[in-house]
mmCIF file of C-alpha atoms in Angstrom:
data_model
loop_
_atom_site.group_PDB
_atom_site.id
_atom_site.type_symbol
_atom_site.label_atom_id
_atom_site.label_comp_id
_atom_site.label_asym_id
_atom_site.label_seq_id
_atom_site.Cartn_x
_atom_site.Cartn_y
_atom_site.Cartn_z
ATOM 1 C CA UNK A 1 0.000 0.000 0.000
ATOM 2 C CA UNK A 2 3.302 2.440 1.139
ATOM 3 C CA UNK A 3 6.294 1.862 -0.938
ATOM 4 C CA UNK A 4 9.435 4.737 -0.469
ATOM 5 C CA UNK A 5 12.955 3.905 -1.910
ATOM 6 C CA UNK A 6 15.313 6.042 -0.978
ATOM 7 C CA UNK A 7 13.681 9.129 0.053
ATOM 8 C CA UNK A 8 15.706 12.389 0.097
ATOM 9 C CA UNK A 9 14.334 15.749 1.494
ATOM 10 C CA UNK A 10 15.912 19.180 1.676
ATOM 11 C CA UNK A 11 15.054 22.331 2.655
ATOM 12 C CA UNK A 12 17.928 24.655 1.673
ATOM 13 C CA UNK A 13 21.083 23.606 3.350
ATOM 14 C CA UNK A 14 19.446 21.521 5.343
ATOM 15 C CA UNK A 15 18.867 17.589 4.943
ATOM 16 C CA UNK A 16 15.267 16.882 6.530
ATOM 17 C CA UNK A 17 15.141 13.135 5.064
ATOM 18 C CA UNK A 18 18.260 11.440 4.008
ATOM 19 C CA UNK A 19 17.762 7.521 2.314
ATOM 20 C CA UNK A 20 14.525 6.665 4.129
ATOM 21 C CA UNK A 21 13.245 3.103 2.227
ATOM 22 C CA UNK A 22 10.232 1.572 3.657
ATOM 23 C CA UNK A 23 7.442 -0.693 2.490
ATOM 24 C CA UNK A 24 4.004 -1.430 4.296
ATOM 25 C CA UNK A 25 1.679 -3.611 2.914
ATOM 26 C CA UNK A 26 -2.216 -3.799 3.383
ATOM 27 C CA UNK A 27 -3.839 -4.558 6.602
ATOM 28 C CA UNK A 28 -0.700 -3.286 9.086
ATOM 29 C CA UNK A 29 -0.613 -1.116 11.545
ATOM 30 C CA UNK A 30 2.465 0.416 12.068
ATOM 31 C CA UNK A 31 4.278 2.982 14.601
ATOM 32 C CA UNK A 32 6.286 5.681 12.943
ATOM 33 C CA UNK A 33 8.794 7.221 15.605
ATOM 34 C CA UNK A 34 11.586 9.333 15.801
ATOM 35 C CA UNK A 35 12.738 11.952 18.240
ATOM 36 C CA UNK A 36 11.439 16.154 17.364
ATOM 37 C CA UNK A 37 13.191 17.213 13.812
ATOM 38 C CA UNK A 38 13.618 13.160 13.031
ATOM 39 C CA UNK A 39 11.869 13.513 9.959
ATOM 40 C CA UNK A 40 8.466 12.225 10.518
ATOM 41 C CA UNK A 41 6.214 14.834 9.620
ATOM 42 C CA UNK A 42 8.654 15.500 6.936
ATOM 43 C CA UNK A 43 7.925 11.806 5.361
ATOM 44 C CA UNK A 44 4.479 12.214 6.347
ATOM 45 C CA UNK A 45 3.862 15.272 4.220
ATOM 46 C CA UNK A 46 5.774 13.972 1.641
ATOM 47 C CA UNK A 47 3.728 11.159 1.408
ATOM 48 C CA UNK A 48 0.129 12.824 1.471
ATOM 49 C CA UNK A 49 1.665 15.412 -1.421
ATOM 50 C CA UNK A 50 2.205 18.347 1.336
ATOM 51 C CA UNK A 51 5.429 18.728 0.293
ATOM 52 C CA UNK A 52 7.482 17.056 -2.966
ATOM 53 C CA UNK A 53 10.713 15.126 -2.536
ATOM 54 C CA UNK A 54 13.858 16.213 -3.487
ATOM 55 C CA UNK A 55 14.780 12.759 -4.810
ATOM 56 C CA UNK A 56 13.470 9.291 -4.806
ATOM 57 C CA UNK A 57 10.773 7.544 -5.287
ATOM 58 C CA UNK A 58 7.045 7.536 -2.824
ATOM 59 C CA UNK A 59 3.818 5.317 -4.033
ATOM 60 C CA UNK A 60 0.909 5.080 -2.646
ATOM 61 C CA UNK A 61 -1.818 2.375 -3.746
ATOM 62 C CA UNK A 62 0.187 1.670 -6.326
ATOM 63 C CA UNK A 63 0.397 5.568 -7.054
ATOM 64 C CA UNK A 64 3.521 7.487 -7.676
ATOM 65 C CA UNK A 65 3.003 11.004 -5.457
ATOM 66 C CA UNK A 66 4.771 12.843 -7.976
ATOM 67 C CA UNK A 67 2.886 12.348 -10.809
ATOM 68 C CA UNK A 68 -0.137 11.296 -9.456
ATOM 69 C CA UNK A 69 -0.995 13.316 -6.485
ATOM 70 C CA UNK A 70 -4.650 13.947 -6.849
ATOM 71 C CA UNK A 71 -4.975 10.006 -7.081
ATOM 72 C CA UNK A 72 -2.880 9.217 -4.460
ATOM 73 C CA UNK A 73 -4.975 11.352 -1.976
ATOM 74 C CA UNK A 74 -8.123 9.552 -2.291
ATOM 75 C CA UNK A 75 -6.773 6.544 -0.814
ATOM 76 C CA UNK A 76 -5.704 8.321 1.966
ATOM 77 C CA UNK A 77 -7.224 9.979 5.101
ATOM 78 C CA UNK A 78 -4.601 12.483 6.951
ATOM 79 C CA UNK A 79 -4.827 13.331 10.904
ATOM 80 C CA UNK A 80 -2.331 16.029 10.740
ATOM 81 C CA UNK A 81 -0.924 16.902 14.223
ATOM 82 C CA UNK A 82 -2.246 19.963 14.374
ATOM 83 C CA UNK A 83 -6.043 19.267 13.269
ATOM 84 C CA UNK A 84 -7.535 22.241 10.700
ATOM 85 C CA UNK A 85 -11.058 23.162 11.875
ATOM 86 C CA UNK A 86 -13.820 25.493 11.114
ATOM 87 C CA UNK A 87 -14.850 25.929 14.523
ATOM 88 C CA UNK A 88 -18.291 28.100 13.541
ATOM 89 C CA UNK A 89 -19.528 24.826 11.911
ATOM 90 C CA UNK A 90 -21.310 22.262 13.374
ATOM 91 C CA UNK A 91 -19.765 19.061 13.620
ATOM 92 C CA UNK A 92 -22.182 17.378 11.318
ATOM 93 C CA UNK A 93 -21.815 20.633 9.134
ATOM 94 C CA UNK A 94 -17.749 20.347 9.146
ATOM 95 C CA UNK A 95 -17.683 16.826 7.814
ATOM 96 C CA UNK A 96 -20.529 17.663 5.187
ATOM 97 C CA UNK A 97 -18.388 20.379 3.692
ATOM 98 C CA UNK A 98 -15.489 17.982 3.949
ATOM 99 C CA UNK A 99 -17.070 15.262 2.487
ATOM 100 C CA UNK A 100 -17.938 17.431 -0.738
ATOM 101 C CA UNK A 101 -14.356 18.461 -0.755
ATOM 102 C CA UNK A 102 -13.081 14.711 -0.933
ATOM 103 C CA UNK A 103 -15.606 14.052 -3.838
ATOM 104 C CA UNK A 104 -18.052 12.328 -2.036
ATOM 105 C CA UNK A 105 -21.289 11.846 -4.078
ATOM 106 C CA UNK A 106 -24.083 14.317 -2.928
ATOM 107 C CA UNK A 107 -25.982 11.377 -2.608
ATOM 108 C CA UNK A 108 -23.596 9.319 -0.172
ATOM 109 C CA UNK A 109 -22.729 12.358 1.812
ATOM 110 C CA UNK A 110 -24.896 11.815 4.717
ATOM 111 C CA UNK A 111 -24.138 8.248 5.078
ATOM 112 C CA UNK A 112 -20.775 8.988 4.652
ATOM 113 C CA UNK A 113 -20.634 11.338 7.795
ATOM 114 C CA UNK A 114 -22.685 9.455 10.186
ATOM 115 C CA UNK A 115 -20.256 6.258 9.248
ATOM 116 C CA UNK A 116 -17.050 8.673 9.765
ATOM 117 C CA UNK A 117 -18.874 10.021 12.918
ATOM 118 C CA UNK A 118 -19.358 6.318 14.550
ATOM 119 C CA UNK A 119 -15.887 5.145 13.535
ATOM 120 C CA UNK A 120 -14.383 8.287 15.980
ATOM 121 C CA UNK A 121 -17.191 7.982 18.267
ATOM 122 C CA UNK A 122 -18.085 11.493 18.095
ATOM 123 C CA UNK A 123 -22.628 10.996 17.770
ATOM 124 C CA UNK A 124 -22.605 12.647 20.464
ATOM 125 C CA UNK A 125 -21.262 15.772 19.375
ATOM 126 C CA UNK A 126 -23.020 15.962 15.941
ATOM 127 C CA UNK A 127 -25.226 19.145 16.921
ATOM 128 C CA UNK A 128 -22.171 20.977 19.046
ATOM 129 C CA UNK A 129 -19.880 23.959 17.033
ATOM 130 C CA UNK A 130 -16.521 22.372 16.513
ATOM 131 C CA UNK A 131 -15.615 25.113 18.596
ATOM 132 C CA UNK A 132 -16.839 24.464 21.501
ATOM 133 C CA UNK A 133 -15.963 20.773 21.886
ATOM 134 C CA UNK A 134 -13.354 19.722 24.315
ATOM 135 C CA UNK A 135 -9.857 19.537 22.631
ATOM 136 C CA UNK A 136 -10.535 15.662 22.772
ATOM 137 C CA UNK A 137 -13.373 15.976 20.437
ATOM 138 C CA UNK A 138 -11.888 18.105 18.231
ATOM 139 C CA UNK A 139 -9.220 15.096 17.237
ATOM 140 C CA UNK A 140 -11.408 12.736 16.828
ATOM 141 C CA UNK A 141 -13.635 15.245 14.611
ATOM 142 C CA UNK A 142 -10.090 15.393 12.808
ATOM 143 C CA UNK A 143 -10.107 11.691 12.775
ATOM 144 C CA UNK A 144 -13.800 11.719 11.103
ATOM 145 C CA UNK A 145 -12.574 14.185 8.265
ATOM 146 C CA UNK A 146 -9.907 11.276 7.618
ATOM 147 C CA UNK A 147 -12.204 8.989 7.855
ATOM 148 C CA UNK A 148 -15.235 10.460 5.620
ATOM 149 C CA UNK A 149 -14.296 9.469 2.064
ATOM 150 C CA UNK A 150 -13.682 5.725 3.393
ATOM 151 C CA UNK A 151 -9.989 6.004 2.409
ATOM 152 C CA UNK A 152 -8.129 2.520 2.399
ATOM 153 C CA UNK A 153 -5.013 4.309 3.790
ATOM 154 C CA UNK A 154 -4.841 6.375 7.027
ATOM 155 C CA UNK A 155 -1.917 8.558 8.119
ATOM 156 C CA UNK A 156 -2.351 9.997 11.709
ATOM 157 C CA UNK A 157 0.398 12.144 12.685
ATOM 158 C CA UNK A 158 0.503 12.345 16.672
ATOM 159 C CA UNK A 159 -3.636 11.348 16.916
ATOM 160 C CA UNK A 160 -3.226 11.929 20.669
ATOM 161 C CA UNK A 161 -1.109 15.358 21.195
ATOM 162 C CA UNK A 162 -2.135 17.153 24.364
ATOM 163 C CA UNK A 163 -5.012 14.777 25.182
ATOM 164 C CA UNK A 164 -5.378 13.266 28.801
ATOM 165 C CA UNK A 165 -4.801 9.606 29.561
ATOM 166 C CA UNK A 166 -9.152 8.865 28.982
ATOM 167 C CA UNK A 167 -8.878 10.679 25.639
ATOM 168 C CA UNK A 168 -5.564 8.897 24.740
ATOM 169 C CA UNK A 169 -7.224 5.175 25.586
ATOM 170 C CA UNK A 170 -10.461 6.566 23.786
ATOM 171 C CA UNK A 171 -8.486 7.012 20.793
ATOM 172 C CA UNK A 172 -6.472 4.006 21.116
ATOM 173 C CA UNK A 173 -9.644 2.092 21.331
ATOM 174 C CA UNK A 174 -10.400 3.612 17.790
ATOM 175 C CA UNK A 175 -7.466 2.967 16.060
ATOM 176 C CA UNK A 176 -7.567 -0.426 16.936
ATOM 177 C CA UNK A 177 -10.933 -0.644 15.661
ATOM 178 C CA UNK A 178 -10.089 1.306 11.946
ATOM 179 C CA UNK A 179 -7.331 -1.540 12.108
ATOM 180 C CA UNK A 180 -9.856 -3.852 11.193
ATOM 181 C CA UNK A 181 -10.206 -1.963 7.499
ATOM 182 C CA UNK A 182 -7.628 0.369 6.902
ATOM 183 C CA UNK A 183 -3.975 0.443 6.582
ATOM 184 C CA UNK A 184 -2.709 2.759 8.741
ATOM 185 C CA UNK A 185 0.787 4.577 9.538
ATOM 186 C CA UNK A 186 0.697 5.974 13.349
ATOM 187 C CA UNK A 187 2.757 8.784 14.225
ATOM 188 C CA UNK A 188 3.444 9.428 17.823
ATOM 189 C CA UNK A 189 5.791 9.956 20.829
ATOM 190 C CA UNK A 190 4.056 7.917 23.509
ATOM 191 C CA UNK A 191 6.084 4.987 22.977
ATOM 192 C CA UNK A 192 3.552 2.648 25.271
ATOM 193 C CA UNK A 193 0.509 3.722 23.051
ATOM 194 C CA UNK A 194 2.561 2.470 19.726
ATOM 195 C CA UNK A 195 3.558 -0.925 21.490
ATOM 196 C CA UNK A 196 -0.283 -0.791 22.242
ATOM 197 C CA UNK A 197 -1.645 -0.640 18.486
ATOM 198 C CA UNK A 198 0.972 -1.767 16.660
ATOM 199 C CA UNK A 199 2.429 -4.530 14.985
ATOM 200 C CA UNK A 200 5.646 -3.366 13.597
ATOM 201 C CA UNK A 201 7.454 0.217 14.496
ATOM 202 C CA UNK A 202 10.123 1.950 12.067
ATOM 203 C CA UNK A 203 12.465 4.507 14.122
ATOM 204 C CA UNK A 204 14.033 7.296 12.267
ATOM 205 C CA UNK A 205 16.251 9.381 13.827
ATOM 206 C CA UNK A 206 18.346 12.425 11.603
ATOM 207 C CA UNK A 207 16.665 11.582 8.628
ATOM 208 C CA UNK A 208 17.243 8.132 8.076
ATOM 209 C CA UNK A 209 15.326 4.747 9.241
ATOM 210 C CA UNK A 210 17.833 3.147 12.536
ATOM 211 C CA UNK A 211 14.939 -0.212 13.211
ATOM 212 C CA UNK A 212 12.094 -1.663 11.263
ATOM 213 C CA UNK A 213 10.479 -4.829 12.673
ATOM 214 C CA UNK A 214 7.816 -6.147 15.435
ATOM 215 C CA UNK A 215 8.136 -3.613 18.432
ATOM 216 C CA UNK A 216 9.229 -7.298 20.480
ATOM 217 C CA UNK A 217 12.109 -8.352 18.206
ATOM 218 C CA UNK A 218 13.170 -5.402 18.026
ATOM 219 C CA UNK A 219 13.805 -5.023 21.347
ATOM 220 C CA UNK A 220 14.702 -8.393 22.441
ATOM 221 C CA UNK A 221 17.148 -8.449 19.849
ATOM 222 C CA UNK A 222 18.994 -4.736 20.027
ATOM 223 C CA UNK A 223 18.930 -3.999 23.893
ATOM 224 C CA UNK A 224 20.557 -5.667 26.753
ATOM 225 C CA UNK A 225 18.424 -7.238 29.490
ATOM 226 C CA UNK A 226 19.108 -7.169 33.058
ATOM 227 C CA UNK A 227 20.017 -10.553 34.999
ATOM 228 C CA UNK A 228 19.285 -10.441 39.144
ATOM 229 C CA UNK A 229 20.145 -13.336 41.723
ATOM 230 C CA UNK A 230 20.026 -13.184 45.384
ATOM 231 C CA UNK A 231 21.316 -16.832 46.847
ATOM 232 C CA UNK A 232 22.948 -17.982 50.225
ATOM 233 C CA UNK A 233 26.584 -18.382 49.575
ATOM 234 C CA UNK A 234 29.897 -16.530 49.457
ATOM 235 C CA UNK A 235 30.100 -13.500 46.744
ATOM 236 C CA UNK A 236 32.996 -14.978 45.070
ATOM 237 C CA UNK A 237 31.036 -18.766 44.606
ATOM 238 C CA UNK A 238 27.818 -16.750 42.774
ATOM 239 C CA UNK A 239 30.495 -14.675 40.647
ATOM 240 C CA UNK A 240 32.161 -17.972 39.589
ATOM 241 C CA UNK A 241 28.961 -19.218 38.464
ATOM 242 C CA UNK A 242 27.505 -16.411 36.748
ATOM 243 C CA UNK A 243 30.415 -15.253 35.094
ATOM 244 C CA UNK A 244 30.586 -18.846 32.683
ATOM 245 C CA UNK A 245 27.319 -18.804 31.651
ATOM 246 C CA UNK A 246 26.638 -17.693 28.165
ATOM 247 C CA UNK A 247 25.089 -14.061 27.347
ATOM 248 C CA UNK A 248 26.095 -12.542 30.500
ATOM 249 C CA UNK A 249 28.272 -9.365 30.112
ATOM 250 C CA UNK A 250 31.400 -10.084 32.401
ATOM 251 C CA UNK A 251 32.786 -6.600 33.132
ATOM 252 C CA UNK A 252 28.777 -5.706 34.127
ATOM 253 C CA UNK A 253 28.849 -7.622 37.076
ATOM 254 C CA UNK A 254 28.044 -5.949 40.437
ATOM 255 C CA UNK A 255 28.003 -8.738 43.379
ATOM 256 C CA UNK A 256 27.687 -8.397 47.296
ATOM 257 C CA UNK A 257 27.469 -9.774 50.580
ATOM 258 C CA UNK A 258 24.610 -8.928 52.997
ATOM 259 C CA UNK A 259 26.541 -10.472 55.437
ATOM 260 C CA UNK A 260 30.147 -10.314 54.596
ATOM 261 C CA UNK A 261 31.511 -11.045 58.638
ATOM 262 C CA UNK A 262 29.494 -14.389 58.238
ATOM 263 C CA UNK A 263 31.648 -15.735 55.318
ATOM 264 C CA UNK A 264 28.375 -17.618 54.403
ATOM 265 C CA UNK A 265 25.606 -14.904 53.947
ATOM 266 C CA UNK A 266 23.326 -14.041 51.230
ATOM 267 C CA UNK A 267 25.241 -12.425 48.324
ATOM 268 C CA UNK A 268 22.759 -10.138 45.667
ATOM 269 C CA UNK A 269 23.918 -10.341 41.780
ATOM 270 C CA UNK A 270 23.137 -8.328 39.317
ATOM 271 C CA UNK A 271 24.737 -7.965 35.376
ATOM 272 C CA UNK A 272 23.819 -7.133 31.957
ATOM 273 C CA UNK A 273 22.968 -9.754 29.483
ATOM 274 C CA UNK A 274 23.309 -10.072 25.545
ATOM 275 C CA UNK A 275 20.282 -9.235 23.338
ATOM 276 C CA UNK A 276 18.289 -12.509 23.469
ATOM 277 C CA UNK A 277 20.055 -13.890 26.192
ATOM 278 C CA UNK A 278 18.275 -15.830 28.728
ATOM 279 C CA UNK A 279 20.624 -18.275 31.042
ATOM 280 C CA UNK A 280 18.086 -18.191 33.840
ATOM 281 C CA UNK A 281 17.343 -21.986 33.411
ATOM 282 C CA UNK A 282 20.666 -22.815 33.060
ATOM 283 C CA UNK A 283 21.743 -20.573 36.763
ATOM 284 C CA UNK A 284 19.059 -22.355 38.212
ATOM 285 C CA UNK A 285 20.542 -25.335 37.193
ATOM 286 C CA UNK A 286 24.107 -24.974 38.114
ATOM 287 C CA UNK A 287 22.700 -23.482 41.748
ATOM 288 C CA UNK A 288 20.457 -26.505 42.273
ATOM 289 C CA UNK A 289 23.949 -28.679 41.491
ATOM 290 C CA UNK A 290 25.881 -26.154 43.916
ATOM 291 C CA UNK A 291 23.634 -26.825 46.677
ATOM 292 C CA UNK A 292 23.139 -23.404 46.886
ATOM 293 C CA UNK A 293 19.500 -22.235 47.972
ATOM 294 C CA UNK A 294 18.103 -19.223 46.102
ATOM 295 C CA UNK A 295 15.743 -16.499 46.990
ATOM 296 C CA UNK A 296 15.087 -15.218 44.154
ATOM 297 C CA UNK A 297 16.179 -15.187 40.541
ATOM 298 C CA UNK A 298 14.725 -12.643 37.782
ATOM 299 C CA UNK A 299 15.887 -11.228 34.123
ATOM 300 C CA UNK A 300 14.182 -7.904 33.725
ATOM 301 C CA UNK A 301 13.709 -7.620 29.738
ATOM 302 C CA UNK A 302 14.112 -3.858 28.385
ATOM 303 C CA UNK A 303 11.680 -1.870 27.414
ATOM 304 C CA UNK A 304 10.527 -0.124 24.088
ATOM 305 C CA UNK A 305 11.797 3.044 25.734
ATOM 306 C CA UNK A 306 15.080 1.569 26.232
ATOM 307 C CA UNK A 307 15.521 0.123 22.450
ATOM 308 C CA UNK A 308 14.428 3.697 21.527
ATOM 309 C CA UNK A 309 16.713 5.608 23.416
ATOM 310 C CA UNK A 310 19.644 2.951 22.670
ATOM 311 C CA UNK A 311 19.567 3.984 18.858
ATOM 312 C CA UNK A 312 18.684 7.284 18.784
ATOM 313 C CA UNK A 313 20.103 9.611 21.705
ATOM 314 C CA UNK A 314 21.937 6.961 23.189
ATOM 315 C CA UNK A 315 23.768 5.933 19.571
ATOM 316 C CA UNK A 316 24.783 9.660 19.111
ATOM 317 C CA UNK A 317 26.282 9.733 22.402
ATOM 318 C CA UNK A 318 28.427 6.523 21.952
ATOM 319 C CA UNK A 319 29.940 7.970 18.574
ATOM 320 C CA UNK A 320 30.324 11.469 20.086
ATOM 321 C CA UNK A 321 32.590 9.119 22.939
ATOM 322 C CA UNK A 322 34.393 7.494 19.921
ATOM 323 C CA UNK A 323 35.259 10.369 18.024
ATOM 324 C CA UNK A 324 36.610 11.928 21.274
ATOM 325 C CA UNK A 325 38.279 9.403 21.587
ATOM 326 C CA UNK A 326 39.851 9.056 18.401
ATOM 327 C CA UNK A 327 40.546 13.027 18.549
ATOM 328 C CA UNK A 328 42.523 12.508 21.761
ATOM 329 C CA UNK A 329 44.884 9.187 20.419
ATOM 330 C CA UNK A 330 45.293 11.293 16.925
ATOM 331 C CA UNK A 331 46.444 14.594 19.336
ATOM 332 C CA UNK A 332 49.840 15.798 19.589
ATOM 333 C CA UNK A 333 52.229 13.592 22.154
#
């Protein structure tokens, strides 16, 4: 349904969208995230025919958005972050005049709008000026416009800016539903709502795609878990076996006695491990065999949060470190 091959943006000097390449096909829903100035929006806009590329190549439906803009918006419905309202309209009114705008036979309009209006739940509101409904409302009247010409596609840039935690479920509740029929591309910052409705997540970050995969791989796979034991026996004997079992990051290990006078008192360990490293069975194991009893024994998994900060703010660190680094060895002696 979404095809880009190696989308290039610029705005003057500046590089907005270096490379991006991304394919999603019908029936997903997928998380589009990236830190502020990524490139999101950028790609979004692109994409709906806001803004043309600088180079490469964006379909839609089949549809180049070059060449075939007009055609490429009517199989899509946009939530832009900042929804576009007429707030002396009705609601009912709003989506009317929208609906006309879209094409939407004179005919069809009416059934149109009440469909659009049950889809983002917003009945209720059909007789209020988009005005004067609660910032809540007004996105999910923002929603309905997307949602009026029936568009195969959806593109909802941030859907739940500035809404409180009811409104934000409310609207996840939605999008889960529209999942059902549409192909949609969801565009936010609340990490937890994107694990929520999503099946798959691409992270940009400066302009080019850093992940693309199920939000679960993704982060089993790229982010180190954490590996606690607490067991009664000497600090050293719990290093000994911890540090031979496979996955665990040696130089991470932090061990300790509780009681240290004892000689025998409960020692608490704690490492890193590998991405999609689990050795919990096997340090059960090789305690059990020890004679050692254990009081408790846990690997705490990372989160989405984690992954995200590990390739964007954390990766930029890291080679800020390295080329510091390398500055320093290349310095005069």
């Amino acid at each position: 349904m979404i095809r880009v091959v190696d989308l290039h943006k610029r705005f003057g000097p500046t590089l907005a969208v270096r490379g991006v390449s991304f394919e999603i096909q019908p029936g997903e829903v997928v998380g589009f995230l990236g830190p502020n100035g990524a490139g999101k929006t950028t790609t979004i806009r692109v994409l709906t025919g806001y803004h043309p590329a600088t180079s490469g190549l964006a379909e839609v439906a089949g549809c180049d958005v070059r060449r075939q803009s007009l055609e490429v918006r009517r199989h899509i419905g946009y939530l832009p972050q900042e929804v576009p309202i007429y707030p002396d309209l009705r609601v009912v009114e709003f989506l009317r005049y929208r609906a006309a705008l879209k094409g939407v036979p004179r005919r069809d309009r009416k059934a149109a709008v009440e469909r659009a209006m049950a889809k983002a739940g917003i009945a209720d509101v059909a007789r209020k000026l988009v005005g004067h409904v609660s910032h809540g409302y007004r996105q999910r009247v923002g929603l309905a416009d997307a949602l009026v010409a029936n568009p195969p596609i959806l593109i909802l840039d941030e859907p739940t800016s500035g809404l409180d935690p009811n409104q934000r479920r409310r609207v996840k509740q939605v999008v889960r539903e529209l999942s059902a029929e549409h192909t949609i591309l969801f565009s936010s910052h609340i990490l937890g709502e994107v694990q929520d409705v999503c099946s798959r997540v691409i992270v940009i970050h400066r302009g080019t795609v850093r992940a693309d995969g199920r939000p679960d791989e993704l982060v089993a796979g790229g982010t180190r878990a954490r590996l606690s034991v607490r067991a009664r026996c000497p600090a050293e004997l719990l290093r000994e076996i911890v540090t031979v079992l496979a996955g665990v990051v040696a130089d991470t290990i932090d061990v300790a006695e509780d009681d240290a006078a004892a000689g025998h008192g409960v020692a608490t360990l704690r490492c890193e491990l590998e991405p999609s490293s689990d050795p919990s069975e096997e340090l059960g194991t090789r305690l059990q065999q020890a004679a050692v009893p254990v009081y408790g024994l846990e690997v705490e998994r990372p989160t989405l949060e984690e992954y995200f900060y590990a390739i964007t703010d954390g990766a930029d660190q890291r080679e800020e470190l390295a080329l510091a680094a390398a500055a320093t060895e290349g310095g005069p002696r």
